[in-house]
CSV table of C-alpha atoms and ligand atoms in Angstrom, one decimal:
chain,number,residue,atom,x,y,z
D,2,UNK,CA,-157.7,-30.0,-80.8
D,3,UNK,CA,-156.4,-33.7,-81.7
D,4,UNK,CA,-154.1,-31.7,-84.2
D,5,UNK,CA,-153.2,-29.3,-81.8
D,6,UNK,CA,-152.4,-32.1,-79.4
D,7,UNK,CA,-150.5,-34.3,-82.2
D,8,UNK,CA,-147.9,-31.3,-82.3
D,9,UNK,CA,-147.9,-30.6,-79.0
D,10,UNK,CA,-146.5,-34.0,-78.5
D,11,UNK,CA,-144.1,-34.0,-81.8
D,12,UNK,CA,-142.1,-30.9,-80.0
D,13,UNK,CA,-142.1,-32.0,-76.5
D,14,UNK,CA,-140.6,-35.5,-77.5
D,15,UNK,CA,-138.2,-33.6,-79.6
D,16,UNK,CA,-137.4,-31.0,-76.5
D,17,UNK,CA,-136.8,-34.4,-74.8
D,18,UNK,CA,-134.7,-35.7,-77.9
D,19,UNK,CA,-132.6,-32.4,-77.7
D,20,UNK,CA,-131.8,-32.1,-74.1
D,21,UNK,CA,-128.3,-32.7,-73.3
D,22,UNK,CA,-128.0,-31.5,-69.7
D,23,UNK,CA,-130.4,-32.2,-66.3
D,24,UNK,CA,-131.6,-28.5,-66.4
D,25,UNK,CA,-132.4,-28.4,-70.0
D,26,UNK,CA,-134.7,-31.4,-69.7
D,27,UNK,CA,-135.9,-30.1,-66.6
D,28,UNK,CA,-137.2,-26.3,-68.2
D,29,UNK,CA,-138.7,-28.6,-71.4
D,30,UNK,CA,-140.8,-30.7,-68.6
D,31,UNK,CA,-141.6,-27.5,-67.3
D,32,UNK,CA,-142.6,-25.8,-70.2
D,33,UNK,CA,-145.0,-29.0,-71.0
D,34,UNK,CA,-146.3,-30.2,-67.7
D,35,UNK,CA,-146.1,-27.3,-65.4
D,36,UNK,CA,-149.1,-25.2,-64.2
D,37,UNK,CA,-148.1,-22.7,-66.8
D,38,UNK,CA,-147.4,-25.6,-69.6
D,39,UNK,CA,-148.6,-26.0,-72.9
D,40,UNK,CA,-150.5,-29.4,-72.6
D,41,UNK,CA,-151.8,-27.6,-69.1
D,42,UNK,CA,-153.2,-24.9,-71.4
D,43,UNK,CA,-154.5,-27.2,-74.3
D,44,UNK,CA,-156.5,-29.5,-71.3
D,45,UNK,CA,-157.9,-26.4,-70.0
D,46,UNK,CA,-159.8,-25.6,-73.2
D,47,UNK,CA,-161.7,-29.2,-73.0
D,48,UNK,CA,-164.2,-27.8,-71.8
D,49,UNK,CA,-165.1,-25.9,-74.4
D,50,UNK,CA,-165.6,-29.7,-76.6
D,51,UNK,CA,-168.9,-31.7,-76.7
D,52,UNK,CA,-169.9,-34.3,-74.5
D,53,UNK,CA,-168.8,-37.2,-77.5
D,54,UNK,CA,-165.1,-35.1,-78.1
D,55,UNK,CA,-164.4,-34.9,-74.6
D,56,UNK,CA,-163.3,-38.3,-73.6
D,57,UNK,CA,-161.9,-38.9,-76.9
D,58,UNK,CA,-159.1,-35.9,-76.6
D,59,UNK,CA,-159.2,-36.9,-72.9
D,60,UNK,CA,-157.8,-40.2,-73.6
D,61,UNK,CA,-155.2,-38.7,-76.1
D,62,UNK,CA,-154.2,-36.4,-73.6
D,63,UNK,CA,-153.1,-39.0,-71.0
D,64,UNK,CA,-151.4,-41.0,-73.9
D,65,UNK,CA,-149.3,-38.1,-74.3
D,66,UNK,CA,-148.3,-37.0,-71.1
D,67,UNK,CA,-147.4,-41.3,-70.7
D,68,UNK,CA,-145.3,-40.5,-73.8
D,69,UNK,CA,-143.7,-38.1,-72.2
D,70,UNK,CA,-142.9,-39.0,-68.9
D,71,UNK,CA,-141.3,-42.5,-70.3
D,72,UNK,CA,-138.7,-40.3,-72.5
D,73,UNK,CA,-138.6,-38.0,-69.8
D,74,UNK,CA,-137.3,-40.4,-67.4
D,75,UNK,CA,-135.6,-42.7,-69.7
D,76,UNK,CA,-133.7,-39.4,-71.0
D,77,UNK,CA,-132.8,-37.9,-67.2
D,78,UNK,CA,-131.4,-41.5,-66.7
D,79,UNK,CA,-129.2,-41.0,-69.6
D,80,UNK,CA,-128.1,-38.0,-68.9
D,81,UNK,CA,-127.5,-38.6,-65.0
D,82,UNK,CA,-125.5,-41.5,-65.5
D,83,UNK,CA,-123.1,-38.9,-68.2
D,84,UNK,CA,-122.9,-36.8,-65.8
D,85,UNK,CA,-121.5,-39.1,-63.0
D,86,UNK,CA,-119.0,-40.5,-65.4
D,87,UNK,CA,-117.4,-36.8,-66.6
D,88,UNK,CA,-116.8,-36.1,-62.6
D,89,UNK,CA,-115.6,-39.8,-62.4
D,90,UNK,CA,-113.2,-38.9,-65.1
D,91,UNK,CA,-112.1,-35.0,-64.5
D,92,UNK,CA,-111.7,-36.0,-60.3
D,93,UNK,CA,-109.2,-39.1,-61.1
D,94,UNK,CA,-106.3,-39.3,-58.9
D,95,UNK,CA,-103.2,-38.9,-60.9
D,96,UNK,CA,-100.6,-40.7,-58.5
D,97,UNK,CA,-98.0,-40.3,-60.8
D,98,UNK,CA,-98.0,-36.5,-59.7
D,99,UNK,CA,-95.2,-34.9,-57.5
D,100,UNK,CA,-96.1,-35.0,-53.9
D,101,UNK,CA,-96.0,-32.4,-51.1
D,102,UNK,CA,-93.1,-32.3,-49.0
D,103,UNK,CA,-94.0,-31.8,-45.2
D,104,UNK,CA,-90.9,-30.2,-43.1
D,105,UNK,CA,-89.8,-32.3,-40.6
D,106,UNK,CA,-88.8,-30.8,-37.5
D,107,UNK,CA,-85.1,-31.2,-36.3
D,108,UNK,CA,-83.9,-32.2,-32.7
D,109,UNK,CA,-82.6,-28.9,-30.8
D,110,UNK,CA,-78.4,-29.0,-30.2
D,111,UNK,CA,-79.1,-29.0,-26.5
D,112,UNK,CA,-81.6,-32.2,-26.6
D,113,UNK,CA,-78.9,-33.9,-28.8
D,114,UNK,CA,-76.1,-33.8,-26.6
D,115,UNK,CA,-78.7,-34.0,-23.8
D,116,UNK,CA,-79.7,-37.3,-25.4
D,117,UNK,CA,-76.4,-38.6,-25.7
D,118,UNK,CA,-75.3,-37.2,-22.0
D,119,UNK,CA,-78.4,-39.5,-21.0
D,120,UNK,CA,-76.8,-42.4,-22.8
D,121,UNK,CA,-73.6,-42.8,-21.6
D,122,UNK,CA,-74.5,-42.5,-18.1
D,123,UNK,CA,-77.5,-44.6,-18.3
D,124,UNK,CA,-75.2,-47.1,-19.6
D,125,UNK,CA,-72.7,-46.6,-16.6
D,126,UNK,CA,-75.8,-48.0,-14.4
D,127,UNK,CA,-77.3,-44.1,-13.3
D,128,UNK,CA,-80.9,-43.4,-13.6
D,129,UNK,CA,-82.6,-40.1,-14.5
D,130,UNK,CA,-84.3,-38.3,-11.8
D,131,UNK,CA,-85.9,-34.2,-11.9
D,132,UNK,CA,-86.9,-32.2,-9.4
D,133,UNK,CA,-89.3,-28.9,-9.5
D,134,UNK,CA,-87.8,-25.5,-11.2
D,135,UNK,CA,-89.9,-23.5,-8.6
D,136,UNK,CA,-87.8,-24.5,-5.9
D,137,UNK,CA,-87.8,-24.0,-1.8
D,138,UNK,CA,-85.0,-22.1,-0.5
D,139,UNK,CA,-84.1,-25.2,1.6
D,140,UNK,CA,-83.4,-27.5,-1.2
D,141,UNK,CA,-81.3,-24.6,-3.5
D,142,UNK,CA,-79.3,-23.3,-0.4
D,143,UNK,CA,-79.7,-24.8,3.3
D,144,UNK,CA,-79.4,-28.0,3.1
D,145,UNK,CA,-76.4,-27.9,0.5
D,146,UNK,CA,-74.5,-26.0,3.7
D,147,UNK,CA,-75.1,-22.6,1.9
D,148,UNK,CA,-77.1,-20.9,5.0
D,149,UNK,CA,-78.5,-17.2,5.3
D,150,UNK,CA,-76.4,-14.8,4.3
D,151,UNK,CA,-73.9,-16.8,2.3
D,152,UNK,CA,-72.6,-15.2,-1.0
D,153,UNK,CA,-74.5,-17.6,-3.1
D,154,UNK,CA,-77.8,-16.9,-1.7
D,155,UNK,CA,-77.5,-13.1,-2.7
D,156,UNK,CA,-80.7,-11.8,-4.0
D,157,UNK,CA,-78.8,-10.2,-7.3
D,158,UNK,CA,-78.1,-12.9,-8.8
D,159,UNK,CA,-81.5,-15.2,-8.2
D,160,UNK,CA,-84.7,-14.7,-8.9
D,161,UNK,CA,-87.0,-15.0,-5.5
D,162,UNK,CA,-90.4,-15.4,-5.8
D,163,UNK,CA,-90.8,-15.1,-2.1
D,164,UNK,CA,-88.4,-15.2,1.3
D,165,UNK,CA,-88.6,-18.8,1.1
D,166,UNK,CA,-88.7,-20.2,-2.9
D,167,UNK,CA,-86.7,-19.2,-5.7
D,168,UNK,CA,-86.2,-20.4,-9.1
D,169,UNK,CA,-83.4,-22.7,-8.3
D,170,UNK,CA,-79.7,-21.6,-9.2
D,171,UNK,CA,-78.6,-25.1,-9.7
D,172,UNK,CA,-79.6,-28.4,-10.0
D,173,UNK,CA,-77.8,-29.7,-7.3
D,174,UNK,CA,-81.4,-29.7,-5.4
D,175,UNK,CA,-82.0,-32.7,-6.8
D,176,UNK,CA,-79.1,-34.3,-4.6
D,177,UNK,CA,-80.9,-33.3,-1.1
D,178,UNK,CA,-84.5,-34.6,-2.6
D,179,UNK,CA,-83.0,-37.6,-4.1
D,180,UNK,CA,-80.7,-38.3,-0.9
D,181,UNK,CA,-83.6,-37.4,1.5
D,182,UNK,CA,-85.7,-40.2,-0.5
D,183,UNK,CA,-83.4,-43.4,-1.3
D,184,UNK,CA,-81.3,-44.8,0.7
D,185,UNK,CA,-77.7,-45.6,-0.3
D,186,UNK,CA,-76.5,-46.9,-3.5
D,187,UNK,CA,-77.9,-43.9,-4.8
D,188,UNK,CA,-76.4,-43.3,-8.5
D,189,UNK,CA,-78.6,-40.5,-10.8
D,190,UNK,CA,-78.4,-37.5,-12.9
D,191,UNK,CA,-80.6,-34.8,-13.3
D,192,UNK,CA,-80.7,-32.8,-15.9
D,193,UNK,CA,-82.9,-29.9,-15.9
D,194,UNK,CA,-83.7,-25.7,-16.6
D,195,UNK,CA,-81.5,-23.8,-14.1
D,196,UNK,CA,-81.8,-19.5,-13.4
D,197,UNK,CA,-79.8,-17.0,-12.7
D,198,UNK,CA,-80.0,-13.1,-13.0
D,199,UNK,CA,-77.6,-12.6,-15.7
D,200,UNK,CA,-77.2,-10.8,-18.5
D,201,UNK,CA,-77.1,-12.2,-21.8
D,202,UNK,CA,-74.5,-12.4,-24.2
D,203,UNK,CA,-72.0,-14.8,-25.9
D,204,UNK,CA,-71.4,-17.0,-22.7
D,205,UNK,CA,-74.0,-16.5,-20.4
D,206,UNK,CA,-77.9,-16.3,-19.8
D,207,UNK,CA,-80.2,-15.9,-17.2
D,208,UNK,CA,-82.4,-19.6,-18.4
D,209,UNK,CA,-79.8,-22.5,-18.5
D,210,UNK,CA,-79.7,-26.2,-18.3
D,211,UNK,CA,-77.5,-28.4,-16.0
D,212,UNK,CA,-76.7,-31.8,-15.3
D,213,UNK,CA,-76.2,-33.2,-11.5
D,214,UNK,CA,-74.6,-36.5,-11.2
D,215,UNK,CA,-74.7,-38.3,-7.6
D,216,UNK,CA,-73.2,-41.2,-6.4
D,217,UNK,CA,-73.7,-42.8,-3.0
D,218,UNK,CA,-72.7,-45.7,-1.6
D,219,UNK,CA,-69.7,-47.5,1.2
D,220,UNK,CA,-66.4,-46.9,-0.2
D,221,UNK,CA,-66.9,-44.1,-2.9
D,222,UNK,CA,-63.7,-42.3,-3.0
D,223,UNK,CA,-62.3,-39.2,-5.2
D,224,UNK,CA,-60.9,-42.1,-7.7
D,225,UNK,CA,-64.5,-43.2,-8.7
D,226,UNK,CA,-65.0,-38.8,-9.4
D,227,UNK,CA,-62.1,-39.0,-11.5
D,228,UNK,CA,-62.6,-42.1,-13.4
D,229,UNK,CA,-66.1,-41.3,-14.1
D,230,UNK,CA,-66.1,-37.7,-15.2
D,231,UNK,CA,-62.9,-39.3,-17.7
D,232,UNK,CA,-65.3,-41.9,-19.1
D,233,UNK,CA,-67.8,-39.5,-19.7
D,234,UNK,CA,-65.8,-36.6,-21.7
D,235,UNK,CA,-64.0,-39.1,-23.5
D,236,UNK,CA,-67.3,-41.1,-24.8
D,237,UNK,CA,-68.3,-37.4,-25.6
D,238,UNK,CA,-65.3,-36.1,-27.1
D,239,UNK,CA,-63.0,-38.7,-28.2
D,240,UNK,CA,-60.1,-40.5,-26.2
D,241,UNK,CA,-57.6,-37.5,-26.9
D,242,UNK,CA,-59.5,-35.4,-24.2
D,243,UNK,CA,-57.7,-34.6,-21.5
D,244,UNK,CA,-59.1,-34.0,-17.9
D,245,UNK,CA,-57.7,-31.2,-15.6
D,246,UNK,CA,-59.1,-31.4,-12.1
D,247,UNK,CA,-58.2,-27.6,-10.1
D,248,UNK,CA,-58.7,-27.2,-6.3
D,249,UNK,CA,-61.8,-25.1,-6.1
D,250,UNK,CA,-64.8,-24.4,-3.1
D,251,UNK,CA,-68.4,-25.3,-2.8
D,252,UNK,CA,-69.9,-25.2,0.2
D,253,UNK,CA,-71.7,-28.9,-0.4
D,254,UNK,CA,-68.5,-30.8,-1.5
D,255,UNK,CA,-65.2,-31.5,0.4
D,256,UNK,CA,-62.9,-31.4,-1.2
D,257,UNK,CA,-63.9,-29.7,-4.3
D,258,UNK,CA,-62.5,-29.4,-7.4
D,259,UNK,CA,-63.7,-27.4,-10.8
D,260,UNK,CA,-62.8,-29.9,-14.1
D,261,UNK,CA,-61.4,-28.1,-17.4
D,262,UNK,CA,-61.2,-30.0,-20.4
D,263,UNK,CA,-58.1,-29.4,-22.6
D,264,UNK,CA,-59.2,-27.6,-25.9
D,265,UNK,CA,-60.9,-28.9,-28.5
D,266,UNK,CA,-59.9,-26.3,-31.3
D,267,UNK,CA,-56.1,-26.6,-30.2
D,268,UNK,CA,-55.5,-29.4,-28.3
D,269,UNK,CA,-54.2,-27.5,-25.5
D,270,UNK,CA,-51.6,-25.5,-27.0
D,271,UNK,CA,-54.1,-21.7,-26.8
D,272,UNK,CA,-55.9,-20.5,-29.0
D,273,UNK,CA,-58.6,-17.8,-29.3
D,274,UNK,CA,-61.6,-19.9,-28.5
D,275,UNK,CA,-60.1,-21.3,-25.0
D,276,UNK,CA,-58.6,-17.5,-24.8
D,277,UNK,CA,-54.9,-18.6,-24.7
D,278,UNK,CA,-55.2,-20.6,-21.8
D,279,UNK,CA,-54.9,-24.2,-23.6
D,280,UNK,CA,-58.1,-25.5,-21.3
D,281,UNK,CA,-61.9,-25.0,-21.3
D,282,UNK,CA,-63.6,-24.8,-17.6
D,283,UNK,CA,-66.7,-27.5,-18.1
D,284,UNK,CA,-67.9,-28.6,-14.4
D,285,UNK,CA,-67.6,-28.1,-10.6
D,286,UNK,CA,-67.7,-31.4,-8.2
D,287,UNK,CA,-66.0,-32.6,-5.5
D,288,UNK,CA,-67.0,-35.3,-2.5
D,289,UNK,CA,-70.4,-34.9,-0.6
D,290,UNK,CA,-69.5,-33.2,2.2
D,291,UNK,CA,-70.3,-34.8,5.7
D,292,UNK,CA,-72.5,-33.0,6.5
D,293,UNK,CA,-74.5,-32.8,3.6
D,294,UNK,CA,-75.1,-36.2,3.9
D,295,UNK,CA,-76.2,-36.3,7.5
D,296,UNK,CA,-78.6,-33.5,6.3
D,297,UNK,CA,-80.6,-35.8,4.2
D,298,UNK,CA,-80.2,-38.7,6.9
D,299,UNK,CA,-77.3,-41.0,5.6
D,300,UNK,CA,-74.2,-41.7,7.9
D,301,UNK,CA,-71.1,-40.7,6.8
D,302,UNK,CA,-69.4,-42.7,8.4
D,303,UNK,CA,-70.6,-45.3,6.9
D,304,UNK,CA,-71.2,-43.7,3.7
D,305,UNK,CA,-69.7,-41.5,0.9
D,306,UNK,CA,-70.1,-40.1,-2.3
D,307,UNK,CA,-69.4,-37.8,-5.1
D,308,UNK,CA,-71.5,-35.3,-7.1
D,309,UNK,CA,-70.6,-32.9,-10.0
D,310,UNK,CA,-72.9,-30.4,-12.0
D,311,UNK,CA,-72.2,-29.7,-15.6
D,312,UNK,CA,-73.6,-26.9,-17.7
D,313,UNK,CA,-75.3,-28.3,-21.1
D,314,UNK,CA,-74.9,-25.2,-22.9
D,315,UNK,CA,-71.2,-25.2,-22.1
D,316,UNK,CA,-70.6,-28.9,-23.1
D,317,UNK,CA,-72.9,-28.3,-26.5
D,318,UNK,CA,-71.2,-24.9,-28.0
D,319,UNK,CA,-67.9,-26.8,-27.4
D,320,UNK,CA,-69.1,-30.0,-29.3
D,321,UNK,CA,-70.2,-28.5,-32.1
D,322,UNK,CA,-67.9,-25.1,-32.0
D,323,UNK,CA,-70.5,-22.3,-31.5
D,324,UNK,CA,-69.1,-19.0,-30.1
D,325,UNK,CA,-72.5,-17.7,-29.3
D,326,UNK,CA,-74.4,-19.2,-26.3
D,327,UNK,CA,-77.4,-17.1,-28.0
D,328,UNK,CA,-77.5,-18.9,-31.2
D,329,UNK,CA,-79.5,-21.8,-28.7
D,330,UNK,CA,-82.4,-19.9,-27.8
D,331,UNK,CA,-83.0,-17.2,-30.9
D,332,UNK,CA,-84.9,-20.2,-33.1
D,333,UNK,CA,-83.3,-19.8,-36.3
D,334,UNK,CA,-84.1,-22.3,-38.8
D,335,UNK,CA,-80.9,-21.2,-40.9
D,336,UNK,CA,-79.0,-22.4,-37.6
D,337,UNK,CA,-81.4,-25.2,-36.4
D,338,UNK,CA,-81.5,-26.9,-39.5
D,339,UNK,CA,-77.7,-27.9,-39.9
D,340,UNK,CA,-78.2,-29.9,-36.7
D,341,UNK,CA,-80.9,-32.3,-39.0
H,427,LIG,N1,-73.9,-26.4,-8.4
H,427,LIG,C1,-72.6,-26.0,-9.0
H,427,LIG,C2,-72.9,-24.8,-10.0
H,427,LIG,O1,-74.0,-24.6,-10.3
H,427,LIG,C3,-72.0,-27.1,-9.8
H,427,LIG,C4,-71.6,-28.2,-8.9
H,427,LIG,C5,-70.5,-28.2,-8.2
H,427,LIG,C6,-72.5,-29.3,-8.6
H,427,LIG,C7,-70.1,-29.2,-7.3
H,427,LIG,C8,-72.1,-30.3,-7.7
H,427,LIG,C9,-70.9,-30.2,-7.1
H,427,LIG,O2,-72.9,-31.3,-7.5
H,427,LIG,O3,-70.6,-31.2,-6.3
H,427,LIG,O4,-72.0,-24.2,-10.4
């Protein structure tokens, strides 16, 4: 048995020796230690020895199972620590490597000229104020003088959602809640999604955006309307702009007038973009009408004001020369992206 147990040891030590992985080293312990080992199997046998042998090959034994388990642990130690070090090496960040571009999103036309819309008035001392797109019929249509049965109010071309609240037409709502809640000097715009039931093509569709501009206060006259609207095209366009002001009728403005702008593309002398005609429609306004104003409390006799509403879409395909209102709303990157 001693001889037995001398070899046993010589071959486990040099299993241990040989091991050059965790799970090698592991089957070798195994295969020595285990229930179904080899010194397992060579201990059973002791007591087949004499009462002198037994101790003897008992103590041998032990010494070679603490042989073993000091190279067996000195040996997983060894290999655990080669182990960390090749995924230390094979995971190392090379930041010398190429990195992975993330697309940036782009601002939208509309919110650009939006933006700078915002800007110059802001800096002409307006603020910004919104009302609701779900709109009472009172705040659309009464109150801005356009009562029951007017032409405006005609079920065609709005969407109702009941006898009383449409999705408004116009942003001039904003004017009756904003008048109803400040008093005089009241200067804001309010830009915002406007509805209407039309069909869609190159120039019109049934979702739109406006911008209502309102000023209140003593002495207001249709001077400040004209000097205003001027300061704001030209910041927008350029000085060479030019401002034609045409008689024109809305119930809420006395007098009225519509406001074309002489045409980019050919300066006014017709072309096919402004159809021939030399000028480009781009706003209604006009001078609060009296009784507007005593609608939403403020004497006009002591009071008046101007107001104007101009469509976004209208001033944006003109600044940067679109001929399709649609191109706005279909999201394609091939046409959104040359706004980065
Ligand atoms: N609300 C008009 C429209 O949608 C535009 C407009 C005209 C607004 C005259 C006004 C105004 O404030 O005074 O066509």
């Amino acid at each position: 048995m001693r001889e037995q147990l001398n070899e046993l040891k010589q071959s486990a030590l040099s299993a241990i020796e040989n091991a050059d992985d965790i799970k090698t080293l592991e089957e070798a312990r195994v295969a020595f230690l285990g229930k179904k080992g080899s010194l397992t199997a060579v201990l059973k046998q002791m007591g087949t020895l004499s009462a002198e042998e037994r101790p003897v090959m008992g103590a041998l034994a032990n010494e070679i199972r603490e042989a073993f388990e000091g190279g067996y642990s000195a040996k997983i130690e060894t290999l655990k620590n080669a182990e960390l070090f090749a995924r230390i090496e094979s995971e190392k960040l090379d930041v010398t490597l190429p990195g992975v571009r993330r697309r940036m999103g782009t601002r939208h036309p509309l919110n650009i000229v939006l933006d700078e819309l915002k800007g110059i008035f802001t800096s002409m001392g307006y603020t910004m104020v919104y009302g609701p797109e779900v709109e009472e019929t009172k705040y659309v249509f009464d109150l801005l003088n356009t009562f029951e049965g007017h032409p405006a109010r005609d079920e065609q071309d709005t969407f109702y959602v009941d006898d009383s609240t449409v999705l408004r037409t116009q942003t001039s709502s904003v004017q009756i809640r904003t008048m109803m809640e400040r008093k005089p000097p009241i200067a804001v715009i309010s830009p915002g999604r406007v509805y209407r039931c039309d069909e869609a093509d190159s120039t019109h569709s049934p979702i739109f955006h406006q911008c209502e501009g309102l000023f209140v206060d003593k002495g207001v006259t249709f001077a400040d309307l004209k000097g205003t609207l001027e300061t704001f095209f030209k910041r927008l366009y350029g000085d060479s702009v030019k401002l034609r002001f045409r008689p024109h009728h809305f119930p809420y403005t006395e007098p009225s007038a519509e406001v074309d702008l002489s045409c980019f593309k050919c300066g006014g002398g017709g072309c096919s973009f402004c159809k021939g005609e030399g000028w480009i429609e781009m706003l209604g306004c006009g001078m609060v009408h009296p009784q507007v104003l005593r609608n939403c409390g403020i004497d006009p006799d002591e009071y008046s004001g101007f107001a104007f509403g101009v469509g976004i879409e209208r001033i944006t395909l003109m600044r940067y020369e679109i001929d399709d209102m649609r191109l706005l709303y279909e999201n394609d990157m091939r046409f959104l992206r040359q706004f980065a």
